Structures are given as structure tokens and as C-alpha cells.
Coordinates of C-alpha atoms in Angstrom, one line a residue:
M1 CA 0.0 0.1 -0.1
V2 CA 1.5 3.6 -0.9
D3 CA 2.4 5.8 2.1
P4 CA 0.1 8.6 2.1
I5 CA 2.5 10.2 3.8
H6 CA 5.5 10.3 1.6
A7 CA 3.1 11.5 -1.3
E8 CA 2.1 14.8 0.7
R9 CA 5.4 15.3 0.8
R10 CA 6.6 14.9 -2.1
A11 CA 3.8 16.9 -3.7
A12 CA 4.7 19.9 -1.8
L13 CA 7.8 20.1 -2.4
L14 CA 6.9 19.9 -6.4
K15 CA 4.6 22.6 -5.6
E16 CA 8.0 24.4 -3.6
M17 CA 10.2 23.3 -6.7
G18 CA 8.6 25.5 -8.7
E19 CA 9.3 23.9 -12.7
G20 CA 11.9 22.1 -12.8
V21 CA 12.9 18.7 -12.1
L22 CA 14.7 16.9 -8.8
V23 CA 17.5 13.8 -8.7
L24 CA 18.2 12.8 -5.3
F25 CA 20.7 9.7 -4.8
A26 CA 20.4 6.9 -2.4
A27 CA 22.9 6.5 0.6
G28 CA 25.6 4.2 -0.8
A29 CA 26.4 0.5 1.0
A30 CA 30.3 1.6 2.5
I31 CA 33.0 -0.9 3.2
R32 CA 33.5 -1.6 6.7
N33 CA 36.5 -3.7 6.6
N34 CA 37.3 -6.5 3.7
D35 CA 33.7 -7.4 2.3
V36 CA 32.3 -6.6 5.4
E37 CA 29.4 -3.6 5.2
H38 CA 29.0 -0.6 8.1
E39 CA 25.1 -1.4 9.2
Y40 CA 22.6 0.5 6.0
R41 CA 21.2 3.3 6.9
Q42 CA 19.5 5.1 4.0
D43 CA 20.0 9.2 3.3
S44 CA 17.4 11.0 5.0
D45 CA 16.6 13.1 2.6
F46 CA 15.9 10.5 0.2
Y47 CA 13.7 8.7 3.1
Y48 CA 11.9 11.4 4.0
L49 CA 10.5 11.8 0.1
T50 CA 9.9 8.1 -0.2
G51 CA 10.2 5.7 2.7
F52 CA 12.1 3.6 0.8
D53 CA 15.5 1.7 2.4
E54 CA 17.4 0.3 -0.3
P55 CA 21.1 1.5 -1.8
E56 CA 21.6 1.4 -5.4
S57 CA 18.3 3.4 -5.8
V58 CA 17.5 6.9 -7.6
L59 CA 14.9 9.3 -7.4
V60 CA 13.4 11.3 -10.1
L61 CA 11.0 14.5 -9.0
S62 CA 9.2 16.7 -12.4
T63 CA 7.1 19.6 -12.7
V64 CA 7.9 19.7 -16.3
H65 CA 7.1 15.7 -17.0
E66 CA 3.4 14.1 -17.0
Q67 CA 5.5 11.3 -15.3
K68 CA 6.4 13.3 -11.6
F69 CA 7.7 10.3 -9.3
V70 CA 10.2 8.6 -11.0
L71 CA 12.5 5.9 -9.4
F72 CA 15.5 3.6 -10.5
V73 CA 15.9 1.0 -8.5
R74 CA 17.6 -2.9 -7.9
P75 CA 15.1 -5.2 -9.8
R76 CA 14.6 -8.6 -8.3
D77 CA 17.2 -11.3 -7.9
P78 CA 16.1 -14.2 -6.5
E79 CA 20.1 -14.9 -5.8
R80 CA 20.7 -11.7 -4.7
E81 CA 17.8 -11.9 -2.2
T82 CA 18.5 -15.5 -1.1
W83 CA 21.5 -13.9 0.5
D84 CA 20.8 -10.5 1.8
G85 CA 16.5 -10.0 1.7
A86 CA 14.1 -9.4 -0.7
R87 CA 13.7 -6.0 -3.0
V88 CA 11.1 -4.0 -3.8
G89 CA 12.2 -4.2 -7.6
V90 CA 11.3 -2.3 -10.5
D91 CA 7.2 -3.8 -10.1
G92 CA 7.5 -3.6 -6.0
A93 CA 8.2 0.6 -7.0
V94 CA 5.5 1.1 -9.5
S95 CA 2.4 -1.2 -6.9
E96 CA 4.1 -0.7 -3.4
L97 CA 5.5 3.2 -3.5
G98 CA 4.0 4.7 -5.4
A99 CA 6.2 5.6 -8.1
N100 CA 4.7 6.8 -11.7
A101 CA 7.4 4.6 -13.7
A102 CA 10.2 2.6 -12.9
F103 CA 12.9 1.0 -14.2
P104 CA 16.4 -0.5 -13.4
V105 CA 19.0 1.6 -12.0
A106 CA 21.6 0.0 -14.3
E107 CA 19.5 1.8 -17.3
L108 CA 19.9 5.3 -15.3
A109 CA 22.6 6.8 -17.6
E110 CA 20.2 5.9 -20.6
K111 CA 17.2 7.4 -20.0
L112 CA 18.1 10.4 -17.2
P113 CA 18.7 12.5 -19.9
D114 CA 14.9 12.4 -21.1
W115 CA 13.8 13.4 -17.7
L116 CA 16.2 16.2 -18.1
E117 CA 14.7 17.4 -21.2
N118 CA 12.8 20.1 -20.9
A119 CA 14.2 20.9 -18.0
E120 CA 16.2 24.7 -17.5
R121 CA 16.0 24.4 -13.6
L122 CA 18.1 20.7 -12.2
F123 CA 17.9 20.3 -8.5
Y124 CA 21.0 18.4 -7.5
R125 CA 23.4 18.6 -5.1
I126 CA 26.6 19.1 -6.7
G127 CA 29.9 17.9 -5.2
R128 CA 28.9 15.2 -3.0
N129 CA 30.2 12.3 -4.6
R130 CA 31.9 12.7 -8.4
D131 CA 30.5 9.2 -9.3
Q132 CA 26.9 10.5 -9.4
D133 CA 27.8 13.8 -10.2
D134 CA 29.7 12.2 -13.6
V135 CA 26.1 10.7 -15.1
V136 CA 24.2 13.6 -14.0
L137 CA 26.7 15.5 -15.7
R138 CA 27.0 13.7 -18.8
A139 CA 23.3 13.5 -18.7
I140 CA 22.9 17.3 -19.2
D141 CA 25.6 16.9 -22.1
R142 CA 23.6 14.0 -24.0
T143 CA 20.2 16.7 -23.6
R144 CA 22.2 19.9 -24.6
P145 CA 22.2 18.8 -28.6
R146 CA 18.3 17.9 -27.9
A147 CA 18.0 22.1 -28.2
R148 CA 18.3 21.9 -32.0
R149 CA 14.7 20.2 -32.2
G150 CA 12.8 22.7 -29.9
S151 CA 13.8 21.2 -26.4
S152 CA 15.6 22.8 -23.5
Y153 CA 18.4 21.4 -21.3
P154 CA 19.1 22.1 -17.5
T155 CA 21.0 25.7 -17.4
Q156 CA 20.7 26.5 -14.0
I157 CA 21.8 23.6 -11.0
I158 CA 19.8 24.3 -7.6
D159 CA 20.6 22.8 -4.4
P160 CA 17.9 20.6 -3.0
A161 CA 18.2 21.6 0.3
T162 CA 17.0 25.3 -1.0
V163 CA 13.7 23.8 -0.5
L164 CA 14.0 20.6 0.7
H165 CA 15.8 21.2 3.9
E166 CA 13.6 23.8 4.7
M167 CA 10.3 21.6 4.5
R168 CA 12.3 19.1 7.0
R169 CA 13.3 22.3 9.6
R170 CA 10.1 22.3 10.7
K171 CA 8.4 19.0 12.2
T172 CA 4.6 17.9 11.4
P173 CA 2.9 16.5 14.6
L174 CA 3.7 12.9 13.0
E175 CA 7.2 13.6 12.9
I176 CA 7.0 14.8 16.4
E177 CA 5.4 12.2 17.4
L178 CA 7.9 10.0 16.2
M179 CA 11.1 12.1 17.8
T180 CA 9.1 12.0 21.4
R181 CA 9.1 7.9 20.7
A182 CA 12.6 8.4 20.5
V183 CA 12.8 10.5 23.3
D184 CA 11.1 8.4 25.2
I185 CA 12.7 5.2 24.7
T186 CA 15.6 6.9 25.3
G187 CA 14.6 7.8 28.8
E188 CA 14.1 4.5 29.7
A189 CA 17.5 3.9 28.4
H190 CA 18.6 7.1 31.0
I191 CA 17.6 6.3 33.6
A192 CA 18.3 2.5 34.0
A193 CA 21.7 3.6 33.4
M194 CA 21.8 5.4 36.2
A195 CA 20.3 2.2 38.5
A196 CA 22.6 0.0 37.2
A197 CA 25.9 2.2 37.2
K198 CA 28.4 1.3 40.0
P199 CA 32.0 2.1 41.2
G200 CA 33.9 -1.5 39.4
M201 CA 32.0 -1.5 36.5
Y202 CA 33.5 -0.7 32.7
E203 CA 31.7 1.9 30.5
Y204 CA 31.3 -0.4 27.8
E205 CA 28.7 -2.2 30.4
I206 CA 26.8 0.9 30.1
E207 CA 27.1 1.3 26.8
A208 CA 25.9 -2.6 26.5
L209 CA 23.0 -1.7 28.4
L210 CA 22.1 1.3 26.2
R211 CA 21.7 0.1 23.2
G212 CA 19.6 -3.2 24.5
I213 CA 17.1 -0.9 26.0
F214 CA 17.4 1.3 22.6
R215 CA 16.9 -2.3 20.2
K216 CA 14.3 -3.8 22.4
H217 CA 11.1 -1.4 21.9
G218 CA 12.4 -1.2 18.2
S219 CA 14.6 1.4 17.3
E220 CA 16.0 0.8 14.3
R221 CA 19.9 1.9 15.7
P222 CA 21.7 4.7 17.4
A223 CA 21.2 8.4 16.4
Y224 CA 24.9 7.9 17.1
A225 CA 27.8 6.5 19.3
P226 CA 26.9 6.7 22.4
I227 CA 29.7 9.1 24.2
V228 CA 29.7 7.2 28.3
G229 CA 32.3 8.9 29.9
S230 CA 33.5 8.8 33.4
G231 CA 35.1 10.6 35.9
P232 CA 38.2 12.4 33.8
N233 CA 36.6 11.1 30.8
A234 CA 33.7 13.3 30.8
T235 CA 35.9 16.1 30.2
V236 CA 36.1 15.1 26.0
L237 CA 33.3 16.4 23.9
H238 CA 32.9 13.6 21.7
Y239 CA 34.8 11.2 23.7
H240 CA 34.0 7.5 22.0
K241 CA 36.5 5.0 23.6
N242 CA 33.6 3.5 26.1
N243 CA 36.7 1.0 28.2
R244 CA 37.4 2.5 31.3
R245 CA 36.8 1.6 34.7
M246 CA 34.8 3.7 36.7
E247 CA 35.5 4.2 39.9
S248 CA 33.9 5.8 43.3
G249 CA 33.8 9.6 43.3
D250 CA 33.4 9.3 39.1
L251 CA 30.5 11.5 38.1
L252 CA 29.1 9.7 34.2
L253 CA 28.7 11.5 31.6
I254 CA 26.4 9.7 28.9
D255 CA 25.2 11.5 26.0
A256 CA 23.5 8.9 24.4
G257 CA 19.9 8.8 22.0
T258 CA 18.0 6.4 20.1
E259 CA 16.6 6.6 16.3
F260 CA 12.7 5.2 16.0
G261 CA 11.1 5.6 12.4
Y262 CA 14.2 7.9 11.4
Y263 CA 14.0 10.1 13.9
A264 CA 16.3 11.1 16.3
A265 CA 16.7 11.9 20.5
D266 CA 19.9 13.7 21.7
V267 CA 19.9 13.6 25.2
T268 CA 22.8 13.6 27.8
R269 CA 22.7 13.6 30.8
T270 CA 25.4 13.6 34.1
F271 CA 25.8 11.4 37.3
P272 CA 27.4 10.0 40.1
V273 CA 28.5 6.4 39.5
A274 CA 28.7 6.1 43.4
G275 CA 25.0 7.6 43.6
K276 CA 25.6 10.9 45.5
F277 CA 27.6 14.4 43.8
T278 CA 30.6 15.6 45.7
A279 CA 30.0 19.1 47.2
P280 CA 32.5 20.7 44.2
Q281 CA 30.8 18.4 41.7
R282 CA 27.0 19.4 42.9
E283 CA 28.6 23.0 42.6
I284 CA 29.0 22.8 39.3
Y285 CA 26.0 20.6 38.0
E286 CA 24.2 22.9 39.9
L287 CA 25.9 25.9 37.4
V288 CA 25.3 24.2 34.4
L289 CA 21.7 22.8 35.3
A290 CA 21.0 26.7 36.0
A291 CA 22.3 28.0 32.6
Q292 CA 20.5 25.3 31.0
D293 CA 17.3 26.4 32.8
A294 CA 18.1 30.4 31.2
S295 CA 18.3 29.2 27.8
I296 CA 15.2 26.9 27.8
A297 CA 13.4 29.8 29.2
A298 CA 14.6 31.5 26.2
T299 CA 13.6 29.1 23.2
K300 CA 10.3 30.4 21.8
P301 CA 9.0 31.5 18.4
G302 CA 10.8 34.7 17.4
A303 CA 14.0 33.9 19.8
T304 CA 17.1 32.4 17.9
I305 CA 19.2 29.6 18.8
D306 CA 22.0 32.5 19.1
D307 CA 19.6 34.2 21.9
V308 CA 19.3 30.2 23.6
H309 CA 23.3 29.9 23.2
A310 CA 23.4 33.9 25.3
A311 CA 21.4 32.9 28.2
S312 CA 23.5 29.9 29.1
V313 CA 27.4 31.7 28.0
R314 CA 26.2 34.6 30.9
V315 CA 25.1 31.7 33.3
L316 CA 27.9 29.8 33.1
A317 CA 30.2 33.0 33.2
E318 CA 29.2 34.2 36.1
G319 CA 29.3 31.1 38.0
M320 CA 33.2 29.9 36.6
I321 CA 33.8 33.9 37.9
A322 CA 32.0 33.0 41.5
L323 CA 33.9 29.9 41.2
G324 CA 37.9 31.1 40.5
L325 CA 37.3 29.2 37.9
I326 CA 38.3 32.9 35.4
E327 CA 38.5 36.4 36.0
G328 CA 36.1 39.2 36.2
P329 CA 33.5 40.9 35.8
V330 CA 30.9 39.3 33.8
E331 CA 30.4 41.5 30.6
D332 CA 34.1 41.8 30.0
A333 CA 34.5 37.6 30.3
I334 CA 31.7 37.1 28.1
K335 CA 33.3 40.1 25.5
E336 CA 36.7 38.4 26.2
E337 CA 35.6 34.5 25.2
R338 CA 36.8 33.5 28.8
Y339 CA 34.5 31.5 29.3
K340 CA 35.6 29.4 26.3
R341 CA 38.4 27.8 28.2
Y342 CA 35.6 25.5 29.9
Y343 CA 32.7 25.5 27.4
M344 CA 34.0 25.3 24.4
H345 CA 30.8 24.9 22.2
K346 CA 27.0 26.2 20.8
T347 CA 24.1 25.6 23.1
S348 CA 21.9 24.0 20.6
H349 CA 21.2 22.6 17.2
Y350 CA 18.3 21.2 15.0
L351 CA 16.9 18.0 16.0
G352 CA 15.3 16.1 13.7
M353 CA 15.8 13.0 11.0
D354 CA 19.6 14.0 11.6
V355 CA 20.4 13.8 14.7
H356 CA 22.4 17.3 13.6
D357 CA 19.8 18.4 11.7
V358 CA 19.3 20.4 7.9
G359 CA 17.7 23.6 7.7
R360 CA 19.3 27.4 7.8
Y361 CA 20.6 29.2 11.1
F362 CA 20.6 32.1 9.3
E363 CA 19.3 34.3 6.4
K364 CA 21.5 37.1 4.9
G365 CA 24.1 37.2 8.1
K366 CA 21.4 36.9 10.8
A367 CA 20.3 34.6 12.7
R368 CA 17.5 33.0 11.6
P369 CA 13.7 33.1 14.2
L370 CA 12.7 29.7 15.7
E371 CA 9.3 28.9 15.0
P372 CA 6.7 26.6 16.0
G373 CA 7.7 23.0 15.2
V374 CA 11.4 24.2 15.0
V375 CA 13.1 21.6 17.7
I376 CA 16.7 22.0 19.3
T377 CA 18.6 21.1 21.8
V378 CA 19.6 22.4 24.5
E379 CA 23.0 21.6 26.0
P380 CA 25.5 23.5 28.1
G381 CA 27.9 22.1 29.8
L382 CA 31.3 22.8 32.0
Y383 CA 34.3 20.6 31.4
V384 CA 37.0 21.5 34.1
P385 CA 40.7 18.6 32.6
A386 CA 41.9 17.3 35.3
G387 CA 45.5 18.8 34.6
D388 CA 44.1 21.7 34.3
D389 CA 46.9 24.1 36.2
K390 CA 44.6 26.8 36.4
A391 CA 41.6 26.1 37.6
P392 CA 41.1 25.9 41.7
P393 CA 41.8 21.6 42.4
R394 CA 38.5 20.9 43.6
Y395 CA 37.1 21.0 40.2
R396 CA 39.5 19.4 38.4
G397 CA 38.8 16.3 36.5
I398 CA 35.3 17.1 36.5
G399 CA 33.3 17.2 33.6
V400 CA 29.1 18.2 33.7
R401 CA 27.0 18.5 30.3
I402 CA 22.9 18.7 30.4
E403 CA 20.8 18.3 26.9
D404 CA 17.2 18.5 26.4
D405 CA 15.1 18.7 23.0
V406 CA 13.2 21.0 23.0
L407 CA 9.6 21.4 20.8
V408 CA 9.2 25.0 19.7
T409 CA 5.4 26.2 20.5
E410 CA 2.8 28.5 19.8
S411 CA 3.0 29.7 23.1
G412 CA 6.9 28.8 23.7
H413 CA 8.2 25.1 24.3
R414 CA 7.7 22.2 25.2
V415 CA 10.2 19.8 26.8
L416 CA 10.1 17.0 25.2
S417 CA 12.7 14.8 27.6
E418 CA 11.4 16.5 30.9
A419 CA 10.5 13.4 32.5
I420 CA 14.3 11.8 32.3
P421 CA 15.9 13.3 35.5
R422 CA 18.0 16.3 35.8
R423 CA 17.4 18.4 39.7
T424 CA 19.9 17.2 41.6
A425 CA 17.4 15.0 44.1
D426 CA 16.4 13.1 41.4
V427 CA 19.3 12.3 39.5
E428 CA 20.5 11.5 43.3
R429 CA 17.0 8.8 43.8
A430 CA 17.4 7.8 40.6
C431 CA 21.2 6.3 40.9
N432 CA 19.8 4.9 44.0
A433 CA 16.7 3.1 42.7
A434 CA 16.4 -0.7 43.4

């Protein structure tokens, strides 16, 4: 049965495109080592428009041809399907996916010039894949001579992001429902990790717990490789080894989110492995939490991501001065970016099908206002390396980040991950749960 959601998206995109043709390639399979492939994940744009998750496929959408929706796909092959699983095939692309026409992908080079004919504008992302570029550019070159008999050919190549990524930036109720489910699964995993983590365990044991809960609930995959950093590893922003043995007195920073229905969650929690914050840990944690509260409050229609970031920066800068981490006064500390010694990243990014989702952040050089339907993360942090001799000794080796997923609404915002403990008392309670 043809999925009406993807048909509606294609119709909306065709309307936004105006006159022209879009060509979009599926994600390719990637070799991990020798003849072993990485786990396959379809290109987000391709899946957004088709709901189709096979590689070696090409989508053509046209406003200048009678057949608006065309797919080039792998043909059915009983021998290969015995090894790799069933394929939709050419007939299935029409009957199951709703394509107006479908062809074997091996015929792309031959047939693509026909679909570019009479299209003066081509929506195609040039420069990402040289082999694909060659196919498309050769098709244009083959179409060009047809002008002598009255046809036109593409004279403009436009990045599809100009229309497609703007569609993806604002989420529909269905998309928010899928993201909420991803967040709920992620929350269960974070809460389970708080209860399970104990001194003597290894970080990878907690990673395994997270991944197991994700998969148990039907998540296709994590939205990104989980970060499980204990003690000094919590001060490494993109720590990935997850192989340290946790000790009493450590904080454990977990940055992990799952993907559900091709939509991502992105949540970070930091908590004491032994179940209780030390006094210095609590001071740092409460400062980061206050910064996050300020940034969440700043998240509303008309505000910008820069506004959300500025709210965290001010709270963190004031707190760092009070704790003796940087020198004041606060206005100078912000202007001279002294805070970046311990808070070096931005506070927010878009969230959706991609964990760092698409859509413009700026328009004509100015930060873009947030709108209802946009989902962002709010994730301030403070990281004091163990070897930082300029920091007070009591704070060295402490890293804290708190991250939530926030939907911009008509009246302000809704924190999708609100149920995951983040207040100190709630975090300690979750850590000590049976």
C-alpha cells in the first residue's frame, strides 16, 4: 500500500520547486573492512520523500513531465535475495511505493537525459559524490544537443536543500510523535543507566545497557555512537572509547539517543556513579543546570539559537567567576570569551531525522528566528580537565553536560525529554533506585 505521508511530502516539494526536475541518490553501502559492510542507513532526504530504504536507488521528481515520480531501483534477483533479503524491484516501486514509472538502476545513464529534457532547472546536490556528479553532468551534456529540435535542457543547478531542507526544518505532528517516541525510549535507557552504574563497572557495560534498551523497543539504531565517559573522560566532548573502569567519586556523562522511525533523540545526563554528588561536583552541576534552565526559558518563537546560547553563556560566565575558574567582570569575560576555556561549544542545534538536523541557521547573515514546529537541543556544559593547573584543584577532572530536546510551540516551548531526571535530588534518587 502506498504511504500517503511520503506522497504528500513529494507533492509539497514539487509545489515549492516550481518548474524543474529533482535528482536524488540513495545512500550507498559502505565497506567497513574487507568484504564486511557498515550497517546500512538510508539517506535522510531520500527516505523523507520515498520511505524506501534500499541502496542503489535514484529518485527523480519532475514538474515538467506527466510522470512526476520516477524511481530507478535494483531489479528483483532471486539469487542475491537469498543472501541479502527481498528487494522491492521495478514492479514493487510502482505498486508498493507509488512511483509513476520505475526502471532498473543500471538504465539510469541511458534514461536520465529523457527526464532532464525540457527542465531548465535541475535540483541536484553537486559536489558530494564525484561518480554521481559524472552521471548527472553527462546526462545534461547528452540533453543539450536536443535544443536544436526545440527542447530545452538544464541551465541552472540548484541545491535541493534550498527547498527540501526548509520543509524538514519544521516538524509535522507525525514527526513530533516519532521524535517523542525516540525520546521516551532514550529516557528509559538513561534512567536504567543511572540505576545500574556502580563503581567497578566498565563504561562499555553501560553502553551495552543503553543499546539493549534501544533495540528492545524497536529502535532501528542509535542516533549516533553513545558517549559514556566517566571521571576525566567526561571532560572530553566526543569521547568514544567507552572502556574505562568507573571508580567511586566519578561522575558519569552519558550522551546517547536512539532513532525511531528515522527520527532522532539526543539527550545527555551526568550523574554520580556512587549515587551522591560530592560538594564540588554539585557546584558545577547546579551551575550547568541553571544555565540550561535559562536557555530553555529563552526558547520560544521569535528567539534565535544565538539567543538561547547567550542565555547559557551569561549564567556560566557568572558562575565560573564565582567559582574562581575565570576572572571577571562578567561583561569582559563574555566579550573576551574567557568562558570558552571551560565551555567551548554552542548550546543548541536542530534535531530531526539527523541528529544535527538540516535547515538554515542564518538568513542574510543574521541569526534566524525560531518558529513553532522547530525542535532544538539545549545542552550547556562545563569541562575542567584533570591537568588544568589554572583551575581550583577541587574542580579539576569534573565534566558536566545536561542536554534536552525542546520543541518550539505557538506559546513558547515543550521539553520532550522532561521526564528524564535532571534536578540533583531527582538524579540521586534515580541513581539509588533498586
